[in-house]
Short mmCIF file of C-alpha atoms in Angstrom, two decimals:
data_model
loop_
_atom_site.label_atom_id
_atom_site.label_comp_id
_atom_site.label_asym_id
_atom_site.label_seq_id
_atom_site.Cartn_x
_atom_site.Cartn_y
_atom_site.Cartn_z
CA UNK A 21 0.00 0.00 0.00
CA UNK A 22 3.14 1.94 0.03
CA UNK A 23 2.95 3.23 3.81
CA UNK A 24 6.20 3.10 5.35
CA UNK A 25 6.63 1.15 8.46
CA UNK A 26 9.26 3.18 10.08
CA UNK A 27 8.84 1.48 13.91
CA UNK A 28 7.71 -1.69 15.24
CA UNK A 29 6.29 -3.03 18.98
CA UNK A 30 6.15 -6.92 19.71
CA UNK A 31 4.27 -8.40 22.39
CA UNK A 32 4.00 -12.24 22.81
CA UNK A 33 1.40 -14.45 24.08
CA UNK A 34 2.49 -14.83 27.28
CA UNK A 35 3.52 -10.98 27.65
CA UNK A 36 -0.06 -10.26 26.21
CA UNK A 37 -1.61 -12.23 29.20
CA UNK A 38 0.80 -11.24 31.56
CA UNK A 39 0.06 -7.26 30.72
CA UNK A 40 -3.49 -7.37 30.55
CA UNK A 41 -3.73 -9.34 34.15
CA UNK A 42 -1.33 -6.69 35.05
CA UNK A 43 -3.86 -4.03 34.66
CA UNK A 44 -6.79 -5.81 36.26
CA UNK A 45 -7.96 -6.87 33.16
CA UNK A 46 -9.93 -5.19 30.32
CA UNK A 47 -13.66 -4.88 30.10
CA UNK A 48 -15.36 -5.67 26.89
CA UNK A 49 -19.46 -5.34 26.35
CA UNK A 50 -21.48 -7.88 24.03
CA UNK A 51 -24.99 -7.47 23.24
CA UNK A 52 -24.93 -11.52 22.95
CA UNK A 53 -23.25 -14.62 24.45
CA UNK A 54 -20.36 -15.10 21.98
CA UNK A 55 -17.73 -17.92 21.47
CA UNK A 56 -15.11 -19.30 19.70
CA UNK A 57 -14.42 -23.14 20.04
CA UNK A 58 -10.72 -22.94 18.51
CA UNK A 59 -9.58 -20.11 20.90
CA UNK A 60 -11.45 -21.14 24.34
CA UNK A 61 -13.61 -17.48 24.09
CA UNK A 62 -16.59 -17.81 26.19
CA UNK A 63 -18.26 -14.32 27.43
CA UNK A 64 -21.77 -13.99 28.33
CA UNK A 65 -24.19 -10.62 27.06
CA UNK A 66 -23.03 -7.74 29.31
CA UNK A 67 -19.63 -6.26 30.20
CA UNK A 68 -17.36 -8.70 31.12
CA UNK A 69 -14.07 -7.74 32.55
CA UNK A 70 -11.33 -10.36 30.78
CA UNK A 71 -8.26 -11.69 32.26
CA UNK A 72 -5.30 -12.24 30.35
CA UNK A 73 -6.28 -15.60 28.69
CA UNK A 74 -10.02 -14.69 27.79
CA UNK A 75 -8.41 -11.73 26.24
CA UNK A 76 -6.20 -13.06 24.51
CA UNK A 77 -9.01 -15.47 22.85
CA UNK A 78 -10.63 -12.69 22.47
CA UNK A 79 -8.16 -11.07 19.91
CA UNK A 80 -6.82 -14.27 18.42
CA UNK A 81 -10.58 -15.06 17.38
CA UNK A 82 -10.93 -16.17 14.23
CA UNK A 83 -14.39 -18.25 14.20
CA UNK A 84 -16.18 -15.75 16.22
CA UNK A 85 -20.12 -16.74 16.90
CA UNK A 86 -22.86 -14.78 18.56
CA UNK A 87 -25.70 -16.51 20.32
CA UNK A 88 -29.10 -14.94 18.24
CA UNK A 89 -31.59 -16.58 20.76
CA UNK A 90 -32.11 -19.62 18.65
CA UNK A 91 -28.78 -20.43 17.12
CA UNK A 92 -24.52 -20.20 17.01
CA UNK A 93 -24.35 -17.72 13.82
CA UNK A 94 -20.41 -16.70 12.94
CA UNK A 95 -19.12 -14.20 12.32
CA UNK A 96 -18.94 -13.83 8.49
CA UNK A 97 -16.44 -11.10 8.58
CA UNK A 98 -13.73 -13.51 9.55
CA UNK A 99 -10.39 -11.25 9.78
CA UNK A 100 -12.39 -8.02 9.52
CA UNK A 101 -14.58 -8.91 12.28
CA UNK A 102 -10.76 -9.63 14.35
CA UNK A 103 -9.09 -7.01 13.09
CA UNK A 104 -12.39 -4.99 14.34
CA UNK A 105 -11.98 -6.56 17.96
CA UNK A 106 -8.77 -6.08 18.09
CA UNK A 107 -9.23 -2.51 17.71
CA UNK A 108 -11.96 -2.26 20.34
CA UNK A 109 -9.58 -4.11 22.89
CA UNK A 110 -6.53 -1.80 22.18
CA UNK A 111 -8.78 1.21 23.16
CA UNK A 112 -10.54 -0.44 26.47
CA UNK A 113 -7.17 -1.81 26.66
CA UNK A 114 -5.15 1.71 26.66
CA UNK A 115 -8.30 3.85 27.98
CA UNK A 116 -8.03 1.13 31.06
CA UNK A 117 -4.57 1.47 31.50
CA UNK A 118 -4.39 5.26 31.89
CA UNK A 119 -7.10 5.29 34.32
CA UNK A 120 -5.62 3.35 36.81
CA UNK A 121 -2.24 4.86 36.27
CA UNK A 122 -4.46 8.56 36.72
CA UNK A 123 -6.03 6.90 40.21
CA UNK A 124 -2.25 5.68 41.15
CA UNK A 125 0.23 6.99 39.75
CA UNK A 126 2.72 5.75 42.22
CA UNK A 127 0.87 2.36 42.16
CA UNK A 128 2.08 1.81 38.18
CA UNK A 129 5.85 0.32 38.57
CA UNK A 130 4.37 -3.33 38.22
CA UNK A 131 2.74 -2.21 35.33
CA UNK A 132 5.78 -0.85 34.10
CA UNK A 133 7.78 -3.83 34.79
CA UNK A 134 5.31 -5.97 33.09
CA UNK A 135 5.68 -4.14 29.88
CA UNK A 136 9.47 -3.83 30.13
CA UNK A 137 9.63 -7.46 30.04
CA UNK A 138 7.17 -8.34 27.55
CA UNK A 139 7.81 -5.96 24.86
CA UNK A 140 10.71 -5.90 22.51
CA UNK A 141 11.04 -2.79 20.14
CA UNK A 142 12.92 -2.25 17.09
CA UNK A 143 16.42 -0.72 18.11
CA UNK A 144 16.00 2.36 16.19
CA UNK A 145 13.11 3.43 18.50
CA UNK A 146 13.16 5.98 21.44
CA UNK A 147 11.03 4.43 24.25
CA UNK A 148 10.67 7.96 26.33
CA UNK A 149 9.65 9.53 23.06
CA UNK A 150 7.42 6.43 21.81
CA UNK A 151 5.48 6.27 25.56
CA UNK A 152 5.07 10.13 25.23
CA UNK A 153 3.42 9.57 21.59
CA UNK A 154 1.16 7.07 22.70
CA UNK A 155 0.48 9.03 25.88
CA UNK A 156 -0.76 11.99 23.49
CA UNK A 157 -2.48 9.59 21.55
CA UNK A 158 -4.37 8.00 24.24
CA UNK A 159 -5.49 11.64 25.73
CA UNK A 160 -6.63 12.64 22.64
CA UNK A 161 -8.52 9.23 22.24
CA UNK A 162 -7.07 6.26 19.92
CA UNK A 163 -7.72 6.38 16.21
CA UNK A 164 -8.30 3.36 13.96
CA UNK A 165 -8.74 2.74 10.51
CA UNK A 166 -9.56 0.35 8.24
CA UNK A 167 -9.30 0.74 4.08
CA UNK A 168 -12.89 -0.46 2.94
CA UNK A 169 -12.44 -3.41 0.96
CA UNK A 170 -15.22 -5.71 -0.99
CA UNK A 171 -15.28 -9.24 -1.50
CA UNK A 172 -14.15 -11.50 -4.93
CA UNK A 173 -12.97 -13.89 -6.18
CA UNK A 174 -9.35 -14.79 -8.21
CA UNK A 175 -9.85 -18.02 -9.42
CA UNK A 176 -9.92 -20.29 -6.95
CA UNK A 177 -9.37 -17.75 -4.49
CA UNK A 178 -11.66 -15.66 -1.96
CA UNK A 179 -9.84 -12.23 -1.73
CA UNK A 180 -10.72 -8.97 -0.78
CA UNK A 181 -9.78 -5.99 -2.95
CA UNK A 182 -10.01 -2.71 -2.27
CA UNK A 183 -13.19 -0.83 -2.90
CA UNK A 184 -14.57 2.66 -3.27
CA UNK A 185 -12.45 5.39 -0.93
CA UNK A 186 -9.49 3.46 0.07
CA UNK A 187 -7.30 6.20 -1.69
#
């Protein structure tokens, strides 16, 4: 798409877990019951506050089904419909994170330690001035995007392309 990638963040599994128990966990609403066999996802209609390994089935998600009152439907979006959850978790993630730190400041080393020793970062990149970004970014409330795209087919293939607007 020709967007340069000039930094990069990695979290792992366990440092996912490990950061979102950290934090007391992350509360996501559902207007149904919703599931995913493959991942172990099981939350009920509501808000339900997730530890780190219901979030993290949460995210990883990939055969996401709602409970419509009679039947399991999935989620047809497949990684749209992830890609969307993921973005909801970041921000209930983030927008968690810097309330607690804003109740207890002096309360947030473990949080910080957590982090520290989950996260690798690309060597080129400042952490003061990437945690002063994000702390911006956060105040101002997170931003995602995602290009609108339409389904089709190349031969045997089910692709998405990109549709009106994505310029």
């Amino acid at each position: 798409l020709g967007i340069p990638i000039h930094h990069y963040v990695e979290v792992d599994f366990q440092g996912f877990k490990e950061i979102v128990d950290e934090i007391g966990g992350v509360e996501i609403c559902v207007v149904y019951a919703a599931r995913d066999k493959n991942s172990g996802l099981d939350i009920q209609p509501g808000c339900t506050n997730l530890d780190g390994t219901m979030a993290l089935a949460y995210a990883r998600s990939r055969y996401y089904e709602e409970w419509d009152g009679d039947d399991w439907v999935i989620d047809g979006r497949a990684d749209l419909g992830r890609i969307e959850r993921q973005q909801l978790f970041i921000r209930a993630a983030v927008n968690g994170a810097l309330a607690d730190m804003a109740a207890s400041p002096f309360g947030s080393g473990d949080l910080i330690e957590a982090v520290a020793a989950s996260v690798r970062v690309d060597p080129r990149l400042d952490p003061i001035k990437a945690g002063e970004t994000l702390r911006k970014a956060a105040e101002r409330g997170l931003k995602t995007y995602s290009l609108p795209v339409r389904n089709d087919t190349v031969g045997d293939a089910a692709v998405l392309q990109l549709a009106d607007g994505a310029e």
